[in-house]
Short mmCIF file of C-alpha atoms in Angstrom, two decimals:
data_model
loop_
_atom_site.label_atom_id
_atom_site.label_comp_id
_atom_site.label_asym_id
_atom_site.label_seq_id
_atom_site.Cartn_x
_atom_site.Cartn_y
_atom_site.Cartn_z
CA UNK A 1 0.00 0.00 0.00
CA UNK A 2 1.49 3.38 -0.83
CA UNK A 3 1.74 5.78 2.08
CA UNK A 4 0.39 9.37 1.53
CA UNK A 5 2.45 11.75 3.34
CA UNK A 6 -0.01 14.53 4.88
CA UNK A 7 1.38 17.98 4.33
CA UNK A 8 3.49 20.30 6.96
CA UNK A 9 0.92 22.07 9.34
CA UNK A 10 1.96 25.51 8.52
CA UNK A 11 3.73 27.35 11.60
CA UNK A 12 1.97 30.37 13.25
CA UNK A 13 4.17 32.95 13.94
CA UNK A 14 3.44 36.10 16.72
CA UNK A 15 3.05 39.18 14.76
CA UNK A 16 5.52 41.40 15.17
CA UNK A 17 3.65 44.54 16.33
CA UNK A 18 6.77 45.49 17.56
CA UNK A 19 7.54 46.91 13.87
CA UNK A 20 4.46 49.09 13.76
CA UNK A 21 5.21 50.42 17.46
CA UNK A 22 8.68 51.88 15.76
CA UNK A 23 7.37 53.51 12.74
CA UNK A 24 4.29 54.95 15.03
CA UNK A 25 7.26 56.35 17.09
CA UNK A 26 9.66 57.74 14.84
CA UNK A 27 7.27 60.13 13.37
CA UNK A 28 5.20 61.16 16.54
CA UNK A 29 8.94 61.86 18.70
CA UNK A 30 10.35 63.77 15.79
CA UNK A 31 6.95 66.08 16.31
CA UNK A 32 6.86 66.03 20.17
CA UNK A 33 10.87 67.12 20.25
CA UNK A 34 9.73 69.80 17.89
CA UNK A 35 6.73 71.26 19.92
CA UNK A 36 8.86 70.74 23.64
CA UNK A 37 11.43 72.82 22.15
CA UNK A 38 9.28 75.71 20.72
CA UNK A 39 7.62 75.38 24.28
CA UNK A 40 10.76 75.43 26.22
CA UNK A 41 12.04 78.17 24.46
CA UNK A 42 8.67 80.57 25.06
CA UNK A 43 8.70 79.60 28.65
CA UNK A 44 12.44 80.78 28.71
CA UNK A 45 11.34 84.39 26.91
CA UNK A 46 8.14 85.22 29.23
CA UNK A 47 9.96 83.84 32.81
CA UNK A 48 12.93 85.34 34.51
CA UNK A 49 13.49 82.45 37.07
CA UNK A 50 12.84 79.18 34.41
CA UNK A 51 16.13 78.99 34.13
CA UNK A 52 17.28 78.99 37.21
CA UNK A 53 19.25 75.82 38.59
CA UNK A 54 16.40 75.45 41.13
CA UNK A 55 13.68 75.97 38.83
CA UNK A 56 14.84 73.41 36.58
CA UNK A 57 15.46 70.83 39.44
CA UNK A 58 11.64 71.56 40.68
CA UNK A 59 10.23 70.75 36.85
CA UNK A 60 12.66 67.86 36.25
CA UNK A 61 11.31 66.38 39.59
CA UNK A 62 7.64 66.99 38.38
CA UNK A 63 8.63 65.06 34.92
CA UNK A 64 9.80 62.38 36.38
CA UNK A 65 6.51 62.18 38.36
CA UNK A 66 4.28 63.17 35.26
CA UNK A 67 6.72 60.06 33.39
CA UNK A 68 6.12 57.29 36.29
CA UNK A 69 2.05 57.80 36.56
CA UNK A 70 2.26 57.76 32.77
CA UNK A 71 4.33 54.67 32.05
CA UNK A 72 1.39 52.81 34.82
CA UNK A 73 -1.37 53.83 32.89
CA UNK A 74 0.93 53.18 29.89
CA UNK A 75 1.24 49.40 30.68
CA UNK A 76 -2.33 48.64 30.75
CA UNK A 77 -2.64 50.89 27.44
CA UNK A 78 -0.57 48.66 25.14
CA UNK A 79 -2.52 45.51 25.99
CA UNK A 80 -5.30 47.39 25.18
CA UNK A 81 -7.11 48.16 27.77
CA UNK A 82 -6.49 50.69 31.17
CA UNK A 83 -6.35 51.40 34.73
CA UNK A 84 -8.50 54.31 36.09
CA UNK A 85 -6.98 53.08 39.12
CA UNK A 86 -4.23 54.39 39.33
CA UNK A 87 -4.36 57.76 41.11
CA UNK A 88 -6.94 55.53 44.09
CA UNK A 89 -3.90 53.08 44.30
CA UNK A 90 -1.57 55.97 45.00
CA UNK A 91 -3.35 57.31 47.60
CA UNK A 92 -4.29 54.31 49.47
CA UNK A 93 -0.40 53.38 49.02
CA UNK A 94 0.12 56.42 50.63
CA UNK A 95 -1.72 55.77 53.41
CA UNK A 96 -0.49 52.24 53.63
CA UNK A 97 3.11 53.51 53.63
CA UNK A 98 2.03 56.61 56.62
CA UNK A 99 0.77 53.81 58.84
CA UNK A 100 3.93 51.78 58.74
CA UNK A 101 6.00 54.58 59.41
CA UNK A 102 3.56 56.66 62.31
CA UNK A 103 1.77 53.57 63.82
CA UNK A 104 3.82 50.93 63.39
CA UNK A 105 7.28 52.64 63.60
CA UNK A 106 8.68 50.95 60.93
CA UNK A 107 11.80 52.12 58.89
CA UNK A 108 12.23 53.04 55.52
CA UNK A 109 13.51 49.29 54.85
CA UNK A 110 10.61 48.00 56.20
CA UNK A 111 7.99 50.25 55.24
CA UNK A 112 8.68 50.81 51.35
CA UNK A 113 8.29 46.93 50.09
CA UNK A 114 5.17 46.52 52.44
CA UNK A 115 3.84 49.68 50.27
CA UNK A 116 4.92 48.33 46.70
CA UNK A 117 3.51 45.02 48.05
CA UNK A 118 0.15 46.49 48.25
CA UNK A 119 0.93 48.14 44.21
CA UNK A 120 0.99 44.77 43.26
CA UNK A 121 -1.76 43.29 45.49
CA UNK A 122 -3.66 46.22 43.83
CA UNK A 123 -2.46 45.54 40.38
CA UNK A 124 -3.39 41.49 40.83
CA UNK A 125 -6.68 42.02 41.77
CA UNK A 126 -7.98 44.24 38.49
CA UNK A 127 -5.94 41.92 36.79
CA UNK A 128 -7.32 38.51 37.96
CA UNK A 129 -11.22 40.26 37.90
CA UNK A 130 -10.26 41.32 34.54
CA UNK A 131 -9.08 37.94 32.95
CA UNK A 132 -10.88 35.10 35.49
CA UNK A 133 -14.23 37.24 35.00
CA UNK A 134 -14.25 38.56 32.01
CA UNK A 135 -15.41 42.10 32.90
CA UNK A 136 -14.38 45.35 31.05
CA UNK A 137 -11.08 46.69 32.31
CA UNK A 138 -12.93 50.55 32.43
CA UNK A 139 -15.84 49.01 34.75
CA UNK A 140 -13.71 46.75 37.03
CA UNK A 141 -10.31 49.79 37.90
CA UNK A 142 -13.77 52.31 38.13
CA UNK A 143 -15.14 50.20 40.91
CA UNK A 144 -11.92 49.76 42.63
CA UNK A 145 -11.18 53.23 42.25
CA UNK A 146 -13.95 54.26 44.62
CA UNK A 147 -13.52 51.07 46.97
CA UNK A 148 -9.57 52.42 47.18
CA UNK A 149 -10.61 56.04 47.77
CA UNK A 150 -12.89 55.31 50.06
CA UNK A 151 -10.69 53.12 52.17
CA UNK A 152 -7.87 55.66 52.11
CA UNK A 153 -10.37 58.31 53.39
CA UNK A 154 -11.78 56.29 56.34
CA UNK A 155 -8.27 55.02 57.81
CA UNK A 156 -6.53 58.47 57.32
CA UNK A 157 -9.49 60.89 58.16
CA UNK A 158 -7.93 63.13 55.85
CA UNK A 159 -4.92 63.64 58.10
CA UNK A 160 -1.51 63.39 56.65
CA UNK A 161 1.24 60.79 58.71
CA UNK A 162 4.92 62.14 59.40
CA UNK A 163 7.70 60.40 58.34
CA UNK A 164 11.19 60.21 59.03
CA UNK A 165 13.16 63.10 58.49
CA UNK A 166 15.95 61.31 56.45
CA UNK A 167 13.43 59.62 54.23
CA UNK A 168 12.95 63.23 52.30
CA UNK A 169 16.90 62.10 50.79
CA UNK A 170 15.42 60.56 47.18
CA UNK A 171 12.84 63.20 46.57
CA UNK A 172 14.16 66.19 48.19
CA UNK A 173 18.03 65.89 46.90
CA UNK A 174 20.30 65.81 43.59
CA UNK A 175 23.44 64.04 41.96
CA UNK A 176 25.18 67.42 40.20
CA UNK A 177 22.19 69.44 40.43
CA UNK A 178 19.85 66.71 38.76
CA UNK A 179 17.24 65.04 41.01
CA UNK A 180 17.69 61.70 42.29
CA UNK A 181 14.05 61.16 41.20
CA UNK A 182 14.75 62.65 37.67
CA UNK A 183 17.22 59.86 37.67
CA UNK A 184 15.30 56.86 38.79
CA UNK A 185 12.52 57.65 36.63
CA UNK A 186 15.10 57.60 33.38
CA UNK A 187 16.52 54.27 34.54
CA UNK A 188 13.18 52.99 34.43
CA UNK A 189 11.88 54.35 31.38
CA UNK A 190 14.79 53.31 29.78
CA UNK A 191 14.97 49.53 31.17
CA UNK A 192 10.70 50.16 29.69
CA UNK A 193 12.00 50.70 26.78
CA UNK A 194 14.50 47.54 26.35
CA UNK A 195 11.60 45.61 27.56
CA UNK A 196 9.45 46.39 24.80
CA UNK A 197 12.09 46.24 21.87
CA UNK A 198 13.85 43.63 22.61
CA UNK A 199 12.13 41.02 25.35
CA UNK A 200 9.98 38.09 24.52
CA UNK A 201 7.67 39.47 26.85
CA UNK A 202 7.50 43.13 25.76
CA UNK A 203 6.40 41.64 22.17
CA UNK A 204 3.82 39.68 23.73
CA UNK A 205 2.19 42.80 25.05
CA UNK A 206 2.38 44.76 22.35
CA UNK A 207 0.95 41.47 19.89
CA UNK A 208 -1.78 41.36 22.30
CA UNK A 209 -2.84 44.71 22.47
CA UNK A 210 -2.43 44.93 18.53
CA UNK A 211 -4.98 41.88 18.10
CA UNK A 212 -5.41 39.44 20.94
CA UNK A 213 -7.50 36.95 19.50
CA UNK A 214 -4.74 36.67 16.83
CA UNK A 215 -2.09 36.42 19.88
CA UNK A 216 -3.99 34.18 21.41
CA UNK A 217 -4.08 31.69 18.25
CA UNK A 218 -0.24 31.86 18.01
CA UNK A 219 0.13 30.34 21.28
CA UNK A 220 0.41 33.71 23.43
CA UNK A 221 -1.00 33.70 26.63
CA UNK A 222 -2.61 36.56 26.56
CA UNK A 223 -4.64 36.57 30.02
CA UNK A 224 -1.41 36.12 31.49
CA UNK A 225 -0.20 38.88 29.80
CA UNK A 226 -3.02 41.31 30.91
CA UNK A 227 -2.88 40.24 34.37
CA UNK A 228 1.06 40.84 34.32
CA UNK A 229 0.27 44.19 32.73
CA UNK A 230 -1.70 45.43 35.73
CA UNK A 231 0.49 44.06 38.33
CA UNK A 232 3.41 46.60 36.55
CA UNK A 233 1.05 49.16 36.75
CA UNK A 234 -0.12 49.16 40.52
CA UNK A 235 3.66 48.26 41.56
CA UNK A 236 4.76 51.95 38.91
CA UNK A 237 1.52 53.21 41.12
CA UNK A 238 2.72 52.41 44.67
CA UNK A 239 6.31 53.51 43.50
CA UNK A 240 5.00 56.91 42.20
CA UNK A 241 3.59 57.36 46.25
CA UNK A 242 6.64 56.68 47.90
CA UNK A 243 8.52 59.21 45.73
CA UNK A 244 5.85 62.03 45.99
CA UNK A 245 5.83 60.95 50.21
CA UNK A 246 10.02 61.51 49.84
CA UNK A 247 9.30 64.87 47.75
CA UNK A 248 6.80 66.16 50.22
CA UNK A 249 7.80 65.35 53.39
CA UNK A 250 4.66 63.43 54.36
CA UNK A 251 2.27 60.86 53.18
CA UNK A 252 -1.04 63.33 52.10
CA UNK A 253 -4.24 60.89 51.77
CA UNK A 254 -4.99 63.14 48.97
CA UNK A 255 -1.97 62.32 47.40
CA UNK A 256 -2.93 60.50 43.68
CA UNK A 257 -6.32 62.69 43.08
CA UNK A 258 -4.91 64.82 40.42
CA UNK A 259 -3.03 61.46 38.44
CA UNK A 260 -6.11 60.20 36.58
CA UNK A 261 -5.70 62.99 33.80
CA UNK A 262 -2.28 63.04 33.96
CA UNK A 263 -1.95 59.57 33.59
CA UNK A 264 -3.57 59.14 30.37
CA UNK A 265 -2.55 62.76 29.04
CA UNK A 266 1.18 62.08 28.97
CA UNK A 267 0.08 58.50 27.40
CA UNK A 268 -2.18 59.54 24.97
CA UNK A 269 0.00 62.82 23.67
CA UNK A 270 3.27 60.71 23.89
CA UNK A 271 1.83 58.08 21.32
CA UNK A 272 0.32 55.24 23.52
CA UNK A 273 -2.22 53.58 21.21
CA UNK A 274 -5.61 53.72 22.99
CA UNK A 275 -6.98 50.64 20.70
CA UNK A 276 -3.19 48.51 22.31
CA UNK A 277 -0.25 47.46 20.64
CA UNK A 278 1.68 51.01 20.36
CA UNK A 279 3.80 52.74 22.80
CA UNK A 280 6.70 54.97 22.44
CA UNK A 281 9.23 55.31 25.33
CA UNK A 282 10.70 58.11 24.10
CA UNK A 283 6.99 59.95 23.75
CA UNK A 284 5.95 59.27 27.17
CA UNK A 285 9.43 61.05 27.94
CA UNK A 286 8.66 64.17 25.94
CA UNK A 287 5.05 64.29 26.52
CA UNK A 288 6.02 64.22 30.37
CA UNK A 289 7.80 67.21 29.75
CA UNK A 290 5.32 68.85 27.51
CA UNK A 291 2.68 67.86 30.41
CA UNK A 292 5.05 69.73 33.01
CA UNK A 293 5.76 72.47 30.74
CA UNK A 294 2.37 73.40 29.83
CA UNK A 295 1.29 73.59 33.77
CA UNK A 296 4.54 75.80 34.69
CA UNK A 297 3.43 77.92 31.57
CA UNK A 298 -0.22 78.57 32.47
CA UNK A 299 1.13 79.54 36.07
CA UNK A 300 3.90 81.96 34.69
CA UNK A 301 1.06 83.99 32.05
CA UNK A 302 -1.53 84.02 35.77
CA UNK A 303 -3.92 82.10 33.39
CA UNK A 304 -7.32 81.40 35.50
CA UNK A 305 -6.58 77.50 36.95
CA UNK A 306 -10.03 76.77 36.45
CA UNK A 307 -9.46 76.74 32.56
CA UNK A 308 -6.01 74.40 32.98
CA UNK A 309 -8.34 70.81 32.58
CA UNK A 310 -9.77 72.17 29.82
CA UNK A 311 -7.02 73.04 28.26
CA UNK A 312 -5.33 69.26 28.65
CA UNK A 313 -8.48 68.24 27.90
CA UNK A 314 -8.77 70.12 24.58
CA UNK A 315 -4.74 68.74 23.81
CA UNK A 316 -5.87 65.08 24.71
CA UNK A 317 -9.03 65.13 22.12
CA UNK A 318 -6.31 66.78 19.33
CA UNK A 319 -3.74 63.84 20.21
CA UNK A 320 -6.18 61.36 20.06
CA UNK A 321 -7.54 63.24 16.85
CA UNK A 322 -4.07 63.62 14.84
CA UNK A 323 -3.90 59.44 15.69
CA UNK A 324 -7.05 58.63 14.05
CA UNK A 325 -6.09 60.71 10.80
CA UNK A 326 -2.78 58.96 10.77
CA UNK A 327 -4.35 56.00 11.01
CA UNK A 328 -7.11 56.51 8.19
CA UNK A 329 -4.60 57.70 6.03
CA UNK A 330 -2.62 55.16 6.62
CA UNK A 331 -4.94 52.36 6.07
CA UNK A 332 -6.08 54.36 2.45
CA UNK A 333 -2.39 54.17 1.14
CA UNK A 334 -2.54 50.35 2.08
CA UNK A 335 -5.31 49.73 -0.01
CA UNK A 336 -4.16 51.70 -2.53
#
């Protein structure tokens, strides 16, 4: 009997998403270097004191915050979905962190991982809800939102803990003139940015957030890429609080309120795809510093603060618009 010799199954490979991420980003960094520039330099003409070394330690510091909060809404971003989280789990971290260091007399070595624990905690829960239940990452980081703010609000009462006085050294100091937190932050970003260009893992996220059911068929795990996402991002959360508590001097319940917008502005303007599967390391960077610059630059002209959220909110819609033209125009030369 002749034998018939079935054909090779053909091999699925994981789309490299990774290639669209870099062309998204060449383009959009080439623009954002452009506008922080022109910004820079008008900031420079209308203030006396921008220039100063202290000035420029104070808005370096406030990048590297703007940067962190970014890079944990960031992470949920690329797999294509988000955490509105993130400012509750600051603030609850926050608290979490006062309480070891007031009540329990804990020191900084003690203290800190039992705060970044709870980031992760935090970050395992939306992410398990998310993937075991199958609920909408918008409804199930909403809900927690208010269970975290609410917690934070009861155990504090709205009263800020003290710290140690030596605990001030990462956010309150520099390495020749540049602040220590400017300098974490960069180490970060940049060991972000290896991730996602050149780790298994970092192309995982990005191929899930491009098209997970496709992922998913080429043998990604893509749950366990989601939940992994969110874990990054309440761990970049919790880190975010212990920074701010260093910068401050205390550990403010309130701290976190104001990173919602933030989060998502300096993701959305530095070229985070909202749909997944784009990010740009060196966007987040530059929209950070847009982000800062544009806040130091309504304070310096005495604009009315009221109109500052409308204003982001105004440059988020036109980042979000400029995206979807590139996209459509994009998708016409294809077919053409």
């Amino acid at each position: 009997m002749q034998k018939t010799e079935l054909p090779p199954k053909p091999t699925e490979t994981v789309p490299d998403f990774s290639k669209t991420s870099r062309r998204f980003r060449g383009g959009r960094a080439l623009g954002l270097l452009i506008g922080t520039v022109v910004l820079f330099g008008a900031i420079a003409l209308v203030s006396d004191t921008f220039l100063k070394p202290y000035t420029m330690f104070i808005i370096a510091r406030q990048i590297a915050f703007s940067i962190l909060i970014a890079l944990s809404q960031a992470v949920c971003l690329v797999v294509g979905g988000m955490n509105l989280s993130v400012g509750a789990i600051g603030s609850m971290a926050t608290v979490i962190l006062g309480l070891c260091f007031q009540e329990l007399k804990l020191n900084a070595w003690q203290a800190v991982p039992i705060t970044l624990i709870f980031g992760v905690v935090s970050g395992a829960i939306n992410g398990l809800i998310i993937t075991r239940l199958r609920i909408n990452s918008f409804i199930v980081t909403l809900s927690l939102m208010f269970v975290y703010m609410g917690l934070r609000s009861g155990i504090s009462g709205g009263s800020p803990y003290i710290i140690p006085q030596d605990f001030g050294f990462i956010g309150q100091t520099a390495i020749f003139g540049v602040s220590w937190v400017f300098v974490l932050v960069c180490l970060i970003l940049l060991f972000t940015g290896y991730m996602f260009s050149y780790t298994v893992f970092g192309r995982h996220m990005l191929a899930t957030g491009g098209n997970e059911n496709a992922a998913r068929l080429c043998g990604i795990a893509t749950d366990a890429i989601v939940f992994k996402a969110h874990v990054i991002s309440g761990l970049l959360a919790a880190l975010a609080a212990v920074l701010w508590a260093s910068m401050i001097g205390s550990c403010a319940p309130e701290t976190g309120d104001s990173w919602l917008i933030g989060s998502f502005a300096v993701s959305i303007i530095g070229g985070t795809g909202l749909n997944g599967g784009v990010i740009s390391i060196a966007g987040i960077f530059l929209g950070g510093t847009i982000f800062v610059l544009i806040n130091y630059g309504l304070i310096e002209i005495k604009a009315n603060p009221y109109f500052a959220n409308s204003f982001l909110g105004a440059l988020i819609m036109l980042a979000i618009v400029l995206d979807r033209i590139r996209e459509i125009v994009g998708e016409g030369k294809r077919k053409s």
